[in-house]
PDB file of C-alpha atoms in Angstrom:
ATOM      1  CA  MET O   1     -30.261  34.778 -24.513  1.00  0.00           C
ATOM      2  CA  THR O   2     -31.384  33.954 -21.167  1.00  0.00           C
ATOM      3  CA  ASP O   3     -31.179  35.967 -17.858  1.00  0.00           C
ATOM      4  CA  THR O   4     -28.596  33.798 -16.251  1.00  0.00           C
ATOM      5  CA  GLU O   5     -25.925  34.096 -19.316  1.00  0.00           C
ATOM      6  CA  SER O   6     -23.004  36.932 -19.372  1.00  0.00           C
ATOM      7  CA  THR O   7     -23.943  39.879 -20.781  1.00  0.00           C
ATOM      8  CA  GLU O   8     -20.053  41.188 -21.190  1.00  0.00           C
ATOM      9  CA  GLU O   9     -18.597  40.845 -24.857  1.00  0.00           C
ATOM     10  CA  ALA O  10     -17.109  37.670 -25.937  1.00  0.00           C
ATOM     11  CA  THR O  11     -13.552  37.129 -26.467  1.00  0.00           C
ATOM     12  CA  PRO O  12     -13.218  36.310 -29.998  1.00  0.00           C
ATOM     13  CA  ASP O  13     -11.807  33.026 -31.789  1.00  0.00           C
ATOM     14  CA  GLY O  14      -8.197  32.928 -32.290  1.00  0.00           C
ATOM     15  CA  LEU O  15      -7.591  36.189 -29.974  1.00  0.00           C
ATOM     16  CA  LEU O  16      -4.120  35.625 -28.127  1.00  0.00           C
ATOM     17  CA  GLY O  17      -4.189  38.999 -26.867  1.00  0.00           C
ATOM     18  CA  TRP O  18      -4.923  42.611 -26.805  1.00  0.00           C
ATOM     19  CA  CYS O  19      -2.016  45.364 -27.770  1.00  0.00           C
ATOM     20  CA  LEU O  20      -1.885  48.868 -28.385  1.00  0.00           C
ATOM     21  CA  VAL O  21      -1.107  50.190 -31.678  1.00  0.00           C
ATOM     22  CA  ALA O  22      -0.340  53.019 -33.555  1.00  0.00           C
ATOM     23  CA  ASN O  23       0.139  54.494 -37.063  1.00  0.00           C
ATOM     24  CA  VAL O  24       3.571  56.121 -38.359  1.00  0.00           C
ATOM     25  CA  ALA O  25       2.441  59.615 -38.812  1.00  0.00           C
ATOM     26  CA  ARG O  26       2.554  61.466 -42.293  1.00  0.00           C
ATOM     27  CA  GLU O  27       4.815  63.914 -41.615  1.00  0.00           C
ATOM     28  CA  THR O  28       7.774  63.521 -39.103  1.00  0.00           C
ATOM     29  CA  SER O  29      10.261  66.395 -38.095  1.00  0.00           C
ATOM     30  CA  HIS O  30      13.399  66.047 -38.040  1.00  0.00           C
ATOM     31  CA  GLY O  31      17.139  67.870 -37.391  1.00  0.00           C
ATOM     32  CA  ASP O  32      17.602  71.127 -35.775  1.00  0.00           C
ATOM     33  CA  SER O  33      14.372  72.881 -34.605  1.00  0.00           C
ATOM     34  CA  GLY O  34      12.396  70.200 -36.436  1.00  0.00           C
ATOM     35  CA  LEU O  35      12.759  71.778 -39.752  1.00  0.00           C
ATOM     36  CA  ASP O  36      13.459  68.888 -41.798  1.00  0.00           C
ATOM     37  CA  ILE O  37      10.033  67.255 -42.419  1.00  0.00           C
ATOM     38  CA  GLN O  38       9.427  63.748 -43.797  1.00  0.00           C
ATOM     39  CA  HIS O  39       7.097  61.074 -44.765  1.00  0.00           C
ATOM     40  CA  GLY O  40       7.173  58.345 -42.064  1.00  0.00           C
ATOM     41  CA  THR O  41      10.420  57.713 -40.510  1.00  0.00           C
ATOM     42  CA  LYS O  42      13.697  56.114 -41.996  1.00  0.00           C
ATOM     43  CA  HIS O  43      12.491  52.391 -41.059  1.00  0.00           C
ATOM     44  CA  PHE O  44       9.017  52.886 -41.489  1.00  0.00           C
ATOM     45  CA  ARG O  45       6.508  54.174 -44.052  1.00  0.00           C
ATOM     46  CA  ALA O  46       4.010  56.575 -43.556  1.00  0.00           C
ATOM     47  CA  GLY O  47       0.634  54.787 -42.021  1.00  0.00           C
ATOM     48  CA  THR O  48       2.604  51.917 -41.285  1.00  0.00           C
ATOM     49  CA  LEU O  49       0.448  49.940 -38.334  1.00  0.00           C
ATOM     50  CA  LEU O  50       3.043  49.439 -35.780  1.00  0.00           C
ATOM     51  CA  TRP O  51       2.120  47.286 -32.363  1.00  0.00           C
ATOM     52  CA  LEU O  52       3.469  48.818 -29.199  1.00  0.00           C
ATOM     53  CA  PRO O  53       4.071  46.160 -26.699  1.00  0.00           C
ATOM     54  CA  PRO O  54       4.343  47.001 -22.687  1.00  0.00           C
ATOM     55  CA  HIS O  55       8.514  48.197 -22.191  1.00  0.00           C
ATOM     56  CA  ARG O  56      10.084  46.340 -20.036  1.00  0.00           C
ATOM     57  CA  TRP O  57      12.710  48.825 -19.715  1.00  0.00           C
ATOM     58  CA  ASP O  58      12.698  52.989 -20.393  1.00  0.00           C
ATOM     59  CA  PRO O  59      13.857  53.483 -23.964  1.00  0.00           C
ATOM     60  CA  GLY O  60      14.277  57.452 -22.869  1.00  0.00           C
ATOM     61  CA  SER O  61      11.773  60.163 -22.790  1.00  0.00           C
ATOM     62  CA  GLY O  62       8.966  60.021 -25.424  1.00  0.00           C
ATOM     63  CA  ARG O  63      10.186  56.478 -27.163  1.00  0.00           C
ATOM     64  CA  ARG O  64       8.601  53.124 -26.926  1.00  0.00           C
ATOM     65  CA  PRO O  65       9.439  50.051 -28.170  1.00  0.00           C
ATOM     66  CA  ALA O  66       7.481  49.065 -31.512  1.00  0.00           C
ATOM     67  CA  VAL O  67       6.796  45.921 -33.737  1.00  0.00           C
ATOM     68  CA  GLY O  68       5.689  46.441 -37.422  1.00  0.00           C
ATOM     69  CA  ARG O  69       6.882  45.617 -40.917  1.00  0.00           C
ATOM     70  CA  HIS O  70      10.184  47.115 -42.222  1.00  0.00           C
ATOM     71  CA  ARG O  71      10.420  49.691 -44.983  1.00  0.00           C
ATOM     72  CA  GLY O  72      12.706  47.425 -46.961  1.00  0.00           C
ATOM     73  CA  ASN O  73      11.307  43.665 -46.046  1.00  0.00           C
ATOM     74  CA  THR O  74       7.346  43.806 -45.516  1.00  0.00           C
ATOM     75  CA  ARG O  75       7.524  40.220 -45.206  1.00  0.00           C
ATOM     76  CA  ARG O  76       8.928  40.077 -41.637  1.00  0.00           C
ATOM     77  CA  TYR O  77       8.124  41.970 -38.219  1.00  0.00           C
ATOM     78  CA  VAL O  78      11.195  43.982 -36.823  1.00  0.00           C
ATOM     79  CA  HIS O  79      11.745  45.099 -33.542  1.00  0.00           C
ATOM     80  CA  MET O  80      12.453  48.685 -33.495  1.00  0.00           C
ATOM     81  CA  ILE O  81      12.595  51.878 -30.912  1.00  0.00           C
ATOM     82  CA  VAL O  82      10.191  54.841 -31.996  1.00  0.00           C
ATOM     83  CA  ARG O  83       9.631  58.599 -31.112  1.00  0.00           C
ATOM     84  CA  THR O  84       5.837  58.659 -30.058  1.00  0.00           C
ATOM     85  CA  ASP O  85       5.778  61.971 -31.717  1.00  0.00           C
ATOM     86  CA  ASP O  86       6.073  60.232 -34.857  1.00  0.00           C
ATOM     87  CA  LEU O  87       2.610  57.983 -34.248  1.00  0.00           C
ATOM     88  CA  GLU O  88      -0.488  58.919 -34.521  1.00  0.00           C
ATOM     89  CA  ASN O  89      -4.104  57.232 -34.294  1.00  0.00           C
ATOM     90  CA  PHE O  90      -3.377  55.003 -31.387  1.00  0.00           C
ATOM     91  CA  ARG O  91      -5.826  52.231 -30.308  1.00  0.00           C
ATOM     92  CA  VAL O  92      -6.216  49.081 -28.955  1.00  0.00           C
ATOM     93  CA  LYS O  93      -6.523  45.837 -31.463  1.00  0.00           C
ATOM     94  CA  GLY O  94      -6.301  42.095 -30.786  1.00  0.00           C
ATOM     95  CA  VAL O  95      -3.394  40.200 -31.736  1.00  0.00           C
ATOM     96  CA  TYR O  96      -4.461  36.784 -33.913  1.00  0.00           C
ATOM     97  CA  SER O  97      -0.749  36.028 -35.627  1.00  0.00           C
ATOM     98  CA  GLU O  98       2.146  33.609 -34.266  1.00  0.00           C
ATOM     99  CA  ALA O  99       4.261  35.699 -36.110  1.00  0.00           C
ATOM    100  CA  LEU O 100       3.095  38.809 -34.845  1.00  0.00           C
ATOM    101  CA  VAL O 101       3.556  37.225 -31.143  1.00  0.00           C
ATOM    102  CA  ARG O 102       6.986  36.263 -32.037  1.00  0.00           C
ATOM    103  CA  GLY O 103       7.906  39.744 -32.700  1.00  0.00           C
ATOM    104  CA  LEU O 104       5.930  41.162 -29.693  1.00  0.00           C
ATOM    105  CA  ASN O 105       8.390  38.722 -27.459  1.00  0.00           C
ATOM    106  CA  GLY O 106      11.294  39.316 -28.925  1.00  0.00           C
ATOM    107  CA  TYR O 107      14.299  37.467 -26.848  1.00  0.00           C
ATOM    108  CA  GLY O 108      11.787  36.385 -24.763  1.00  0.00           C
ATOM    109  CA  HIS O 109       9.756  34.654 -26.806  1.00  0.00           C
ATOM    110  CA  ASP O 110       9.182  30.298 -26.052  1.00  0.00           C
ATOM    111  CA  PRO O 111       9.282  28.098 -29.125  1.00  0.00           C
ATOM    112  CA  ALA O 112       7.243  25.707 -26.840  1.00  0.00           C
ATOM    113  CA  ALA O 113       4.762  28.219 -26.353  1.00  0.00           C
ATOM    114  CA  PRO O 114       4.337  29.899 -29.810  1.00  0.00           C
ATOM    115  CA  ARG O 115       0.570  31.537 -29.126  1.00  0.00           C
ATOM    116  CA  THR O 116       1.589  32.735 -25.320  1.00  0.00           C
ATOM    117  CA  LEU O 117       1.948  36.567 -25.246  1.00  0.00           C
ATOM    118  CA  GLN O 118       4.812  37.275 -22.804  1.00  0.00           C
ATOM    119  CA  ASN O 119       4.046  40.458 -21.695  1.00  0.00           C
ATOM    120  CA  PRO O 120       0.716  41.203 -22.678  1.00  0.00           C
ATOM    121  CA  TRP O 121      -1.530  44.532 -21.974  1.00  0.00           C
ATOM    122  CA  SER O 122      -4.814  44.259 -20.548  1.00  0.00           C
ATOM    123  CA  ARG O 123      -7.387  45.761 -23.046  1.00  0.00           C
ATOM    124  CA  GLU O 124      -8.278  48.263 -19.742  1.00  0.00           C
ATOM    125  CA  GLU O 125      -4.897  49.237 -19.357  1.00  0.00           C
ATOM    126  CA  ALA O 126      -4.117  49.719 -23.671  1.00  0.00           C
ATOM    127  CA  GLN O 127      -7.553  51.678 -23.739  1.00  0.00           C
ATOM    128  CA  LYS O 128      -6.298  53.910 -21.120  1.00  0.00           C
ATOM    129  CA  LEU O 129      -2.857  54.736 -22.935  1.00  0.00           C
ATOM    130  CA  ALA O 130      -4.551  55.118 -26.259  1.00  0.00           C
ATOM    131  CA  ASP O 131      -6.935  57.673 -25.253  1.00  0.00           C
ATOM    132  CA  ALA O 132      -4.285  59.572 -23.279  1.00  0.00           C
ATOM    133  CA  TRP O 133      -2.102  59.898 -26.140  1.00  0.00           C
ATOM    134  CA  SER O 134      -4.660  60.595 -28.634  1.00  0.00           C
ATOM    135  CA  GLY O 135      -5.816  63.545 -26.679  1.00  0.00           C
ATOM    136  CA  ARG O 136      -2.406  64.799 -26.251  1.00  0.00           C
ATOM    137  CA  ARG O 137      -1.405  68.702 -25.868  1.00  0.00           C
ATOM    138  CA  GLU O 138       0.829  70.598 -27.634  1.00  0.00           C
ATOM    139  CA  SER O 139       4.330  71.992 -25.800  1.00  0.00           C
ATOM    140  CA  LEU O 140       4.602  75.275 -25.148  1.00  0.00           C
ATOM    141  CA  PHE O 141       7.303  77.550 -25.760  1.00  0.00           C
ATOM    142  CA  ILE O 142       7.791  80.875 -24.188  1.00  0.00           C
ATOM    143  CA  GLU O 143      10.296  83.486 -26.381  1.00  0.00           C
ATOM    144  CA  GLY O 144      13.746  83.316 -24.528  1.00  0.00           C
ATOM    145  CA  ARG O 145      13.443  80.313 -23.509  1.00  0.00           C
ATOM    146  CA  PRO O 146      14.822  77.137 -25.002  1.00  0.00           C
ATOM    147  CA  TYR O 147      12.567  74.501 -23.337  1.00  0.00           C
ATOM    148  CA  ALA O 148       9.277  73.754 -22.954  1.00  0.00           C
ATOM    149  CA  HIS O 149       6.942  75.084 -20.382  1.00  0.00           C
ATOM    150  CA  PRO O 150       7.002  72.126 -17.803  1.00  0.00           C
ATOM    151  CA  ARG O 151       3.694  72.687 -16.654  1.00  0.00           C
ATOM    152  CA  ILE O 152       1.385  74.021 -19.587  1.00  0.00           C
ATOM    153  CA  SER O 153       0.461  72.905 -22.516  1.00  0.00           C
ATOM    154  CA  VAL O 154      -2.685  74.110 -25.023  1.00  0.00           C
ATOM    155  CA  PRO O 155      -5.199  72.277 -27.040  1.00  0.00           C
ATOM    156  CA  ASN O 156      -4.488  71.944 -31.061  1.00  0.00           C
ATOM    157  CA  PRO O 157      -5.035  74.194 -32.452  1.00  0.00           C
ATOM    158  CA  PRO O 158      -3.822  76.868 -30.295  1.00  0.00           C
ATOM    159  CA  PRO O 159      -5.115  79.734 -29.085  1.00  0.00           C
ATOM    160  CA  MET O 160      -3.892  83.149 -30.332  1.00  0.00           C
ATOM    161  CA  GLU O 161      -3.223  84.902 -26.922  1.00  0.00           C
ATOM    162  CA  ILE O 162      -3.041  82.997 -23.543  1.00  0.00           C
ATOM    163  CA  GLN O 163      -2.585  84.197 -20.034  1.00  0.00           C
ATOM    164  CA  ILE O 164       0.745  83.089 -17.229  1.00  0.00           C
ATOM    165  CA  ASP O 165       1.374  84.265 -14.156  1.00  0.00           C
ATOM    166  CA  GLY O 166      -0.517  87.114 -15.254  1.00  0.00           C
ATOM    167  CA  GLU O 167       1.474  87.907 -18.069  1.00  0.00           C
ATOM    168  CA  THR O 168      -0.494  88.047 -21.560  1.00  0.00           C
ATOM    169  CA  LEU O 169       1.495  86.053 -24.307  1.00  0.00           C
ATOM    170  CA  HIS O 170       0.476  85.985 -28.434  1.00  0.00           C
ATOM    171  CA  LEU O 171       1.000  83.227 -30.488  1.00  0.00           C
ATOM    172  CA  ALA O 172       3.858  83.724 -33.071  1.00  0.00           C
ATOM    173  CA  ARG O 173       4.577  80.992 -34.809  1.00  0.00           C
ATOM    174  CA  TYR O 174       2.975  77.005 -34.444  1.00  0.00           C
ATOM    175  CA  GLY O 175       4.488  73.858 -36.016  1.00  0.00           C
ATOM    176  CA  LEU O 176       5.144  70.467 -35.429  1.00  0.00           C
ATOM    177  CA  ARG O 177       7.499  71.128 -32.106  1.00  0.00           C
ATOM    178  CA  GLY O 178       4.367  72.804 -30.739  1.00  0.00           C
ATOM    179  CA  ALA O 179       3.370  76.570 -30.057  1.00  0.00           C
ATOM    180  CA  HIS O 180       5.754  79.189 -30.007  1.00  0.00           C
ATOM    181  CA  TYR O 181       4.391  82.452 -28.182  1.00  0.00           C
ATOM    182  CA  SER O 182       6.079  85.867 -27.510  1.00  0.00           C
ATOM    183  CA  ARG O 183       5.533  88.669 -25.493  1.00  0.00           C
ATOM    184  CA  ARG O 184       5.295  91.379 -28.103  1.00  0.00           C
ATOM    185  CA  LEU O 185       2.323  91.910 -29.925  1.00  0.00           C
ATOM    186  CA  PRO O 186       1.981  90.063 -33.531  1.00  0.00           C
ATOM    187  CA  PRO O 187       2.428  92.719 -36.280  1.00  0.00           C
ATOM    188  CA  VAL O 188      -0.646  94.506 -38.049  1.00  0.00           C
ATOM    189  CA  GLU O 189      -0.986  93.480 -41.877  1.00  0.00           C
ATOM    190  CA  TRP O 190      -0.704  96.504 -43.543  1.00  0.00           C
ATOM    191  CA  THR O 191      -3.748  97.039 -46.252  1.00  0.00           C
ATOM    192  CA  PRO O 192      -3.406  99.645 -49.047  1.00  0.00           C
ATOM    193  CA  GLU O 193      -6.196 102.491 -48.950  1.00  0.00           C
ATOM    194  CA  PRO O 194      -8.166 102.798 -52.316  1.00  0.00           C
TER     195      PRO O 194
END
């Protein structure tokens, strides 16, 4: 390599664009209070690779459009709306398949340009979002409140005690929906004397 050549990574042959991807989580929670634990989702098996195109419209809080191979038909790509809580292992991958480009473009696909992504990610933008979602923190619930604390989240695994507004809260339970804290001390385990 001479001094005049670019030191940047070359674009791989056949690359049609970059996309944010994730896998369907092994266990997903559904139903009241998230107590119904399932493997995968209704439309995708656990571990299925989903391609997450940039969305043109907001499908709702915590939801994203996704393209992947359906649980019932693994030959074709389908376009679905999924909960981001049901996804894990966010990263960036290159798009090489024309069939995948058709799935990512959806109704906006142009048959005259089958290898052109209509709304592509930049690699940096996709990596920034993947890093943000991979380092997600757990929601914090406080006893007596039906909703998560809007400003505070805790790391995974959550600490046994936390200070909020000068008040000490104790971890009551921890599950798929986040960490639940109580003002009461946790019960002391009784051990019989010998």
